[in-house]
Amino acid sequence: MQIFKVGGAVRDRLLGKPVTDIDWVVVGATTEEMLAQGYRPVGADFPVFLHPKSGEEYALARTERKSGRGYGGFTFHASPEVTLEEDLIRRDLTINAMAEDDQQNLTDPYHGQRDLEDRILRHVSPAFAEDPLRVLRVARFAARYAGLGFTVAPETLELMRQLSDSGELEALTAERSWKEISRALMEDQPQVFIQVLRDCGALKVLMPEVDALFGVPQPEAHHPEIDTGLHTLSVLEQSALYKQPLTVRWACLLHDLGKGLTPEEEWPRHIAHEHTGLKLIKAVCERFKAPKDCQELALLVGQYHTHGHRALELKASTLLELLQSFDVYRRPQRFEEFIVACEMDARGRKGLEQRSYPQADYLRGAAKAAWEVAVQPLLEKGFKGPELGEALKRERLKALKAYKDAASA
């Protein structure tokens, strides 16, 4: 029995990055031998075991063969005869197909270390094209390591293009796709993930609503970058620079989908794109079964982001309606995420990345003014039920009018 550290732990150590998760592969062992040493089985499809003390995962060396469509369409073979090189060749990228023993002696049959040094994301073997999930994984790694200068090898991008054209991407489950998408959006440069998907034709398969934004012009006075797709990438980039949570990043990606529906004869204006985009945002969220908080914020940002930009001009009654739409009194955090999504949208414009955004503090102040209206005096006046709700609304409107007057004084 031989035990090797494999995959990301080896890659990140060689890159000088922190190693968080460690994967182990066991060569020359049987299931019975692993059980006899106290390892606990957890793998449903192939032999994976938990170490009796550390709880880390140890997998028997295995080979795999394509047997159906999609991510799960494989049969696996694990036996003591499977070599380390045979196990490594089934992996996606050369930089993930290295192993080392407990003395840090490197096993690198597919030149992953050379590709690390050359900053290349390259597939290990033609079997790469058998697993459609790898299109998303490579794009995610591109987003993670773009800051270090990594790019996708042309021949790997071509395989990704073939996979995108084959119909295999449509066999991916919503759960698997969302897992990769959500992880990619939380990388340092999530806009690279979207760009790589577009470069290989996967974006038009997975998110045609986002792909449709590229080539759609906007008024240059507000959008010096002009192209709506490039603007979307810039907004996503800003959301990462400002370390925003997944909910905000997802909303930033989808906020302008309505502009993809504007007839060409109306370009570069996009009247009512906030409303026309809602059905597209909903469709994308449902396609990937995005978590409820991501769905809710994306829809709200899509509908109201132009309200955010015009916050200082809004009537007090419109401000009140905006606050109520967000249920701001019970869910203040969601309104805060809306505010920062609007700010990312404002900053995601060529040459305007450092612009100030006074609307943010203005909206926070408006929410505070409405929130501070006390209920108790209204109860003491005998208001209850629907009448209490109306009275509270009137008092909040008064407070917002006073806030607006003070802000403009």
Coordinates of C-alpha atoms in Angstrom, one line a residue:
M1 CA 0.0 0.0 0.0
Q2 CA 1.3 3.5 -1.0
I3 CA -0.4 6.8 0.0
F4 CA 0.0 10.0 -2.0
K5 CA -1.2 13.5 -1.6
V6 CA -2.8 14.6 -4.9
G7 CA -4.5 17.4 -6.8
G8 CA -5.1 20.8 -5.4
A9 CA -3.0 20.4 -2.3
V10 CA 0.1 19.7 -4.4
R11 CA -0.7 22.4 -6.9
D12 CA -1.2 25.1 -4.3
R13 CA 1.9 24.1 -2.3
L14 CA 4.0 24.5 -5.5
L15 CA 2.3 27.9 -6.1
G16 CA 3.1 29.0 -2.6
K17 CA -0.6 29.4 -1.8
P18 CA -2.3 28.2 1.5
V19 CA -3.3 24.5 1.4
T20 CA -6.8 24.1 2.8
D21 CA -8.3 20.8 1.6
I22 CA -6.1 17.7 1.1
D23 CA -7.0 14.8 -1.1
W24 CA -5.2 11.4 -0.8
V25 CA -5.0 8.5 -3.2
V26 CA -4.1 5.0 -2.1
V27 CA -2.3 2.7 -4.5
G28 CA -2.1 -1.1 -4.2
A29 CA -4.8 -1.6 -1.6
T30 CA -8.2 -3.3 -1.4
T31 CA -11.4 -2.2 0.3
E32 CA -10.9 -5.0 2.9
E33 CA -7.4 -3.8 3.7
M34 CA -8.7 -0.2 4.3
L35 CA -11.5 -1.4 6.5
A36 CA -9.1 -3.6 8.5
Q37 CA -7.0 -0.5 9.2
G38 CA -10.0 1.4 10.6
Y39 CA -10.9 3.5 7.6
R40 CA -14.6 4.3 7.3
P41 CA -16.3 3.9 3.8
V42 CA -18.2 6.9 2.5
G43 CA -18.1 6.6 -1.3
A44 CA -21.4 5.6 -3.0
D45 CA -20.0 5.2 -6.5
F46 CA -16.4 4.3 -5.9
P47 CA -14.2 3.4 -2.8
V48 CA -13.6 6.5 -0.7
F49 CA -12.8 6.3 3.0
L50 CA -12.4 8.6 6.0
H51 CA -9.2 8.4 7.9
P52 CA -9.9 6.9 11.4
K53 CA -8.2 9.9 13.2
S54 CA -8.0 12.9 10.8
G55 CA -11.3 12.4 9.0
E56 CA -9.7 13.3 5.7
E57 CA -10.8 11.5 2.5
Y58 CA -8.6 8.7 1.1
A59 CA -9.7 7.2 -2.3
L60 CA -8.5 4.0 -3.8
A61 CA -6.6 4.6 -7.1
R62 CA -9.1 4.1 -9.9
T63 CA -9.8 4.3 -13.7
E64 CA -13.0 5.6 -15.3
R65 CA -14.8 4.9 -18.5
K66 CA -17.5 7.0 -20.2
S67 CA -20.8 5.1 -20.0
G68 CA -23.5 7.8 -20.5
R69 CA -24.3 11.5 -20.8
G70 CA -23.4 14.2 -18.3
Y71 CA -21.3 14.5 -15.2
G72 CA -22.5 11.2 -13.8
G73 CA -22.1 9.1 -16.9
F74 CA -19.1 7.1 -15.9
T75 CA -18.2 3.7 -14.6
F76 CA -15.2 3.4 -12.2
H77 CA -12.8 0.6 -11.6
A78 CA -10.7 0.5 -8.5
S79 CA -8.2 -2.3 -7.7
P80 CA -4.7 -2.8 -6.3
E81 CA -3.4 -3.1 -9.9
V82 CA -4.4 0.5 -10.8
T83 CA -1.2 2.6 -10.9
L84 CA -0.7 6.2 -9.7
E85 CA -0.2 7.3 -13.3
E86 CA -3.5 5.7 -14.4
D87 CA -5.3 7.4 -11.6
L88 CA -3.8 10.8 -12.4
I89 CA -4.6 10.7 -16.2
R90 CA -8.3 10.7 -15.5
R91 CA -8.0 14.2 -13.9
D92 CA -9.0 17.4 -15.6
L93 CA -5.9 19.7 -15.8
T94 CA -2.2 18.9 -15.7
I95 CA -1.7 21.2 -12.7
N96 CA -4.2 19.0 -10.9
A97 CA -2.6 15.8 -12.0
M98 CA 0.4 15.8 -9.7
A99 CA 1.1 13.7 -6.6
E100 CA 3.7 13.6 -3.8
D101 CA 4.6 11.1 -1.1
D102 CA 5.2 11.9 2.5
Q103 CA 8.8 13.1 1.6
Q104 CA 7.3 15.6 -0.9
N105 CA 8.8 13.6 -3.8
L106 CA 6.8 14.7 -6.8
T107 CA 5.2 12.4 -9.3
D108 CA 4.4 14.5 -12.4
P109 CA 3.8 12.3 -15.5
Y110 CA 1.8 14.9 -17.4
H111 CA 4.1 17.9 -16.9
G112 CA 1.8 19.8 -14.5
Q113 CA 4.8 21.6 -12.8
R114 CA 5.9 23.0 -16.2
D115 CA 2.4 24.3 -16.9
L116 CA 2.4 25.9 -13.4
E117 CA 5.6 27.7 -14.3
D118 CA 4.3 28.7 -17.7
R119 CA 0.9 29.7 -16.2
I120 CA -1.1 27.4 -18.5
L121 CA -4.4 25.6 -17.8
R122 CA -4.1 22.5 -20.0
H123 CA -6.1 19.3 -20.1
V124 CA -4.4 16.1 -19.2
S125 CA -5.8 13.8 -22.0
P126 CA -8.5 13.7 -24.7
A127 CA -10.7 12.0 -22.0
F128 CA -11.2 15.6 -20.8
A129 CA -14.0 16.0 -23.4
E130 CA -16.0 13.1 -21.8
D131 CA -17.0 15.2 -18.8
P132 CA -19.0 18.4 -19.5
L133 CA -18.6 19.7 -15.9
R134 CA -15.0 20.3 -16.8
V135 CA -15.9 23.3 -19.0
L136 CA -17.2 25.0 -15.8
R137 CA -14.3 23.8 -13.7
V138 CA -11.6 25.2 -16.1
A139 CA -13.4 28.5 -16.4
R140 CA -13.5 28.6 -12.6
F141 CA -9.8 27.9 -12.3
A142 CA -9.2 30.6 -14.9
A143 CA -11.1 33.0 -12.6
R144 CA -9.1 31.9 -9.6
Y145 CA -5.6 32.2 -11.1
A146 CA -6.1 35.0 -13.6
G147 CA -4.3 37.3 -11.1
L148 CA -1.2 35.1 -11.4
G149 CA -1.3 35.3 -15.2
F150 CA -2.9 31.9 -16.0
T151 CA -4.6 31.5 -19.3
V152 CA -6.4 28.5 -20.9
A153 CA -4.3 26.6 -23.5
P154 CA -5.8 27.0 -27.0
E155 CA -6.2 23.2 -27.5
T156 CA -8.0 23.0 -24.2
L157 CA -10.3 25.9 -25.2
E158 CA -11.0 24.0 -28.4
L159 CA -12.1 20.9 -26.5
M160 CA -14.3 23.0 -24.3
R161 CA -15.8 24.5 -27.5
Q162 CA -16.5 21.0 -28.8
L163 CA -18.2 20.0 -25.5
S164 CA -20.3 23.2 -25.7
D165 CA -21.4 22.3 -29.2
S166 CA -22.1 18.7 -28.4
G167 CA -25.2 19.2 -26.2
E168 CA -23.5 17.5 -23.3
L169 CA -23.7 20.7 -21.2
E170 CA -27.5 20.3 -21.2
A171 CA -27.1 17.0 -19.4
L172 CA -25.6 18.7 -16.3
T173 CA -27.8 18.8 -13.3
A174 CA -28.9 22.2 -11.9
E175 CA -27.2 21.3 -8.6
R176 CA -23.8 20.5 -10.1
S177 CA -23.9 23.6 -12.3
W178 CA -24.8 25.9 -9.5
K179 CA -22.0 24.5 -7.3
E180 CA -19.4 25.4 -9.9
I181 CA -21.1 28.8 -10.8
S182 CA -21.4 29.9 -7.2
R183 CA -17.8 28.9 -6.4
A184 CA -16.6 30.7 -9.5
L185 CA -18.5 33.9 -8.7
M186 CA -16.7 33.9 -5.3
E187 CA -13.2 33.8 -6.9
D188 CA -10.9 36.9 -7.1
Q189 CA -11.8 37.6 -10.8
P190 CA -15.3 36.1 -11.5
Q191 CA -15.6 38.1 -14.7
V192 CA -12.9 35.9 -16.1
F193 CA -15.2 32.9 -15.5
I194 CA -17.9 34.4 -17.6
Q195 CA -15.5 35.5 -20.3
V196 CA -14.0 32.0 -20.7
L197 CA -17.4 30.5 -20.9
R198 CA -18.2 32.9 -23.6
D199 CA -14.9 32.3 -25.4
C200 CA -15.7 28.5 -25.7
G201 CA -19.4 28.9 -26.5
A202 CA -20.6 27.6 -23.2
L203 CA -22.2 30.9 -22.1
K204 CA -24.8 30.8 -24.9
V205 CA -25.8 27.3 -23.8
L206 CA -25.8 27.8 -20.1
M207 CA -26.9 31.4 -19.8
P208 CA -28.1 32.7 -23.2
E209 CA -29.7 35.6 -21.5
V210 CA -26.2 36.9 -20.3
D211 CA -24.6 36.0 -23.7
A212 CA -27.1 38.1 -25.5
L213 CA -25.9 41.2 -23.8
F214 CA -22.6 41.3 -25.7
G215 CA -22.7 43.6 -28.7
V216 CA -25.7 45.5 -27.3
P217 CA -24.9 49.2 -27.1
Q218 CA -25.8 51.6 -24.3
P219 CA -25.7 55.4 -24.3
E220 CA -22.1 56.5 -24.2
A221 CA -22.8 59.4 -21.8
H222 CA -23.7 57.0 -19.0
H223 CA -21.7 54.0 -20.2
P224 CA -18.3 54.9 -21.7
E225 CA -17.7 51.2 -22.3
I226 CA -20.9 51.2 -24.5
D227 CA -21.2 47.4 -24.8
T228 CA -23.7 45.9 -22.2
G229 CA -21.8 42.6 -21.9
L230 CA -18.6 44.4 -21.1
H231 CA -20.4 46.5 -18.6
T232 CA -21.8 43.4 -16.9
L233 CA -18.2 41.9 -16.7
S234 CA -17.0 45.2 -15.1
V235 CA -19.8 45.3 -12.5
L236 CA -19.0 41.7 -11.6
E237 CA -15.3 42.7 -11.3
Q238 CA -16.2 45.5 -9.0
S239 CA -18.3 43.3 -6.8
A240 CA -15.2 41.0 -6.3
L241 CA -12.8 44.0 -5.7
Y242 CA -15.2 45.1 -2.9
K243 CA -15.5 41.6 -1.5
Q244 CA -19.2 41.4 -1.9
P245 CA -21.2 38.2 -0.9
L246 CA -22.5 35.7 -3.4
T247 CA -26.0 37.3 -3.3
V248 CA -24.7 40.6 -4.5
R249 CA -22.4 39.1 -7.2
W250 CA -25.2 37.0 -8.6
A251 CA -27.5 40.1 -8.7
C252 CA -24.7 42.1 -10.5
L253 CA -24.4 39.4 -13.1
L254 CA -28.1 39.4 -13.9
H255 CA -29.1 43.0 -13.3
D256 CA -29.3 44.2 -16.9
L257 CA -30.7 41.1 -18.7
G258 CA -33.7 43.2 -20.0
K259 CA -31.3 45.1 -22.3
G260 CA -30.8 41.9 -24.3
L261 CA -34.5 42.1 -25.3
T262 CA -34.4 45.7 -26.6
P263 CA -35.2 45.9 -30.3
E264 CA -32.2 47.1 -32.4
E265 CA -34.2 50.0 -33.7
E266 CA -34.4 51.4 -30.1
W267 CA -30.7 51.1 -29.4
P268 CA -28.8 52.5 -27.5
R269 CA -31.8 53.4 -25.2
H270 CA -33.3 50.6 -23.1
I271 CA -36.7 51.9 -21.9
A272 CA -38.3 49.8 -19.1
H273 CA -35.4 47.2 -19.3
E274 CA -35.8 46.8 -15.5
H275 CA -39.3 45.3 -16.0
T276 CA -38.7 43.3 -19.2
G277 CA -35.6 41.7 -17.6
L278 CA -37.5 40.2 -14.6
K279 CA -38.8 37.1 -16.5
L280 CA -35.2 36.4 -17.7
I281 CA -33.7 36.8 -14.2
K282 CA -36.4 34.4 -12.9
A283 CA -35.6 31.9 -15.7
V284 CA -31.9 31.9 -15.0
C285 CA -32.4 31.5 -11.3
E286 CA -34.9 28.6 -11.7
R287 CA -32.6 26.9 -14.3
F288 CA -29.8 26.6 -11.8
K289 CA -32.0 26.3 -8.7
A290 CA -30.2 29.3 -7.1
P291 CA -30.8 29.7 -3.4
K292 CA -33.8 31.8 -2.4
D293 CA -31.8 34.7 -1.1
C294 CA -29.9 34.9 -4.4
Q295 CA -33.1 34.8 -6.4
E296 CA -34.8 37.4 -4.3
L297 CA -32.0 39.9 -4.4
A298 CA -31.4 39.4 -8.1
L299 CA -35.1 40.1 -8.9
L300 CA -35.2 43.2 -6.7
V301 CA -31.9 44.6 -8.0
G302 CA -33.1 44.0 -11.6
Q303 CA -36.3 45.8 -10.9
Y304 CA -35.1 48.7 -8.8
H305 CA -31.4 49.4 -9.6
T306 CA -32.3 52.6 -11.6
H307 CA -34.3 53.8 -8.6
G308 CA -31.0 53.4 -6.7
H309 CA -29.2 55.6 -9.1
R310 CA -31.9 58.2 -9.1
A311 CA -32.3 58.0 -5.3
L312 CA -31.7 61.7 -4.7
E313 CA -34.4 62.7 -7.2
L314 CA -37.1 60.3 -5.9
K315 CA -40.2 61.7 -4.3
A316 CA -40.7 60.7 -0.7
S317 CA -43.7 58.5 -1.6
T318 CA -41.5 56.6 -4.2
L319 CA -38.8 56.2 -1.5
L320 CA -41.4 54.7 0.8
E321 CA -42.6 52.3 -1.8
L322 CA -39.0 51.3 -2.5
L323 CA -38.4 50.6 1.2
Q324 CA -41.6 48.6 1.5
S325 CA -40.7 46.5 -1.6
F326 CA -37.6 45.4 0.3
D327 CA -39.4 44.7 3.6
V328 CA -36.7 46.9 5.0
Y329 CA -38.1 47.0 8.5
R330 CA -37.7 43.2 9.0
R331 CA -34.9 42.5 6.5
P332 CA -32.5 45.5 6.6
Q333 CA -29.6 43.4 5.3
R334 CA -31.3 42.8 2.0
F335 CA -31.7 46.5 1.4
E336 CA -28.0 47.0 2.3
E337 CA -27.1 44.4 -0.3
F338 CA -29.3 46.2 -2.9
I339 CA -27.5 49.5 -2.1
V340 CA -24.0 48.0 -2.7
A341 CA -25.2 46.2 -5.8
C342 CA -26.3 49.6 -7.2
E343 CA -22.9 51.0 -6.3
M344 CA -21.1 48.2 -8.1
D345 CA -23.3 48.9 -11.1
A346 CA -22.3 52.6 -11.0
R347 CA -18.6 51.8 -10.7
G348 CA -18.6 49.1 -13.4
R349 CA -18.2 51.7 -16.1
K350 CA -15.0 52.4 -18.0
G351 CA -13.1 55.3 -16.4
L352 CA -15.7 55.7 -13.6
E353 CA -14.5 53.0 -11.3
Q354 CA -13.5 55.5 -8.6
R355 CA -16.6 57.7 -8.8
S356 CA -18.3 58.6 -5.6
Y357 CA -21.8 57.2 -5.0
P358 CA -23.7 59.5 -2.6
Q359 CA -26.9 57.6 -3.3
A360 CA -25.6 54.9 -1.0
D361 CA -25.6 56.9 2.2
Y362 CA -28.7 58.8 1.1
L363 CA -30.7 55.5 0.9
R364 CA -29.3 54.3 4.2
G365 CA -30.4 57.5 5.8
A366 CA -33.8 57.2 4.3
A367 CA -34.2 53.7 5.6
K368 CA -33.1 54.9 9.1
A369 CA -35.6 57.8 9.0
A370 CA -38.5 55.5 8.2
W371 CA -37.3 52.8 10.6
E372 CA -37.2 55.2 13.5
V373 CA -40.9 56.0 13.3
A374 CA -42.3 54.7 16.6
V375 CA -45.3 52.5 16.7
Q376 CA -46.2 52.9 20.3
P377 CA -47.7 56.5 20.0
L378 CA -50.0 55.2 17.3
L379 CA -51.1 52.3 19.5
E380 CA -51.8 54.7 22.3
K381 CA -54.0 56.7 19.9
G382 CA -56.1 53.6 19.4
F383 CA -55.0 52.6 16.0
K384 CA -55.0 48.8 15.3
G385 CA -55.2 46.3 12.5
P386 CA -55.2 47.8 8.9
E387 CA -55.8 51.3 10.3
L388 CA -52.5 51.0 12.3
G389 CA -50.7 50.0 9.1
E390 CA -52.1 53.0 7.2
A391 CA -51.2 55.4 10.1
L392 CA -47.7 54.0 10.3
K393 CA -47.3 54.5 6.6
R394 CA -48.5 58.1 6.8
E395 CA -46.0 58.8 9.6
R396 CA -43.1 57.2 7.7
L397 CA -44.0 59.3 4.7
K398 CA -43.8 62.4 6.9
A399 CA -40.4 61.3 8.2
L400 CA -39.1 60.7 4.6
K401 CA -40.4 64.1 3.5
A402 CA -38.5 65.8 6.4
Y403 CA -35.4 63.7 5.6
K404 CA -35.5 64.7 2.0
D405 CA -36.0 68.4 2.8
A406 CA -33.1 68.3 5.3
A407 CA -30.8 66.5 2.8
S408 CA -31.5 69.1 0.0
A409 CA -31.2 72.1 2.3

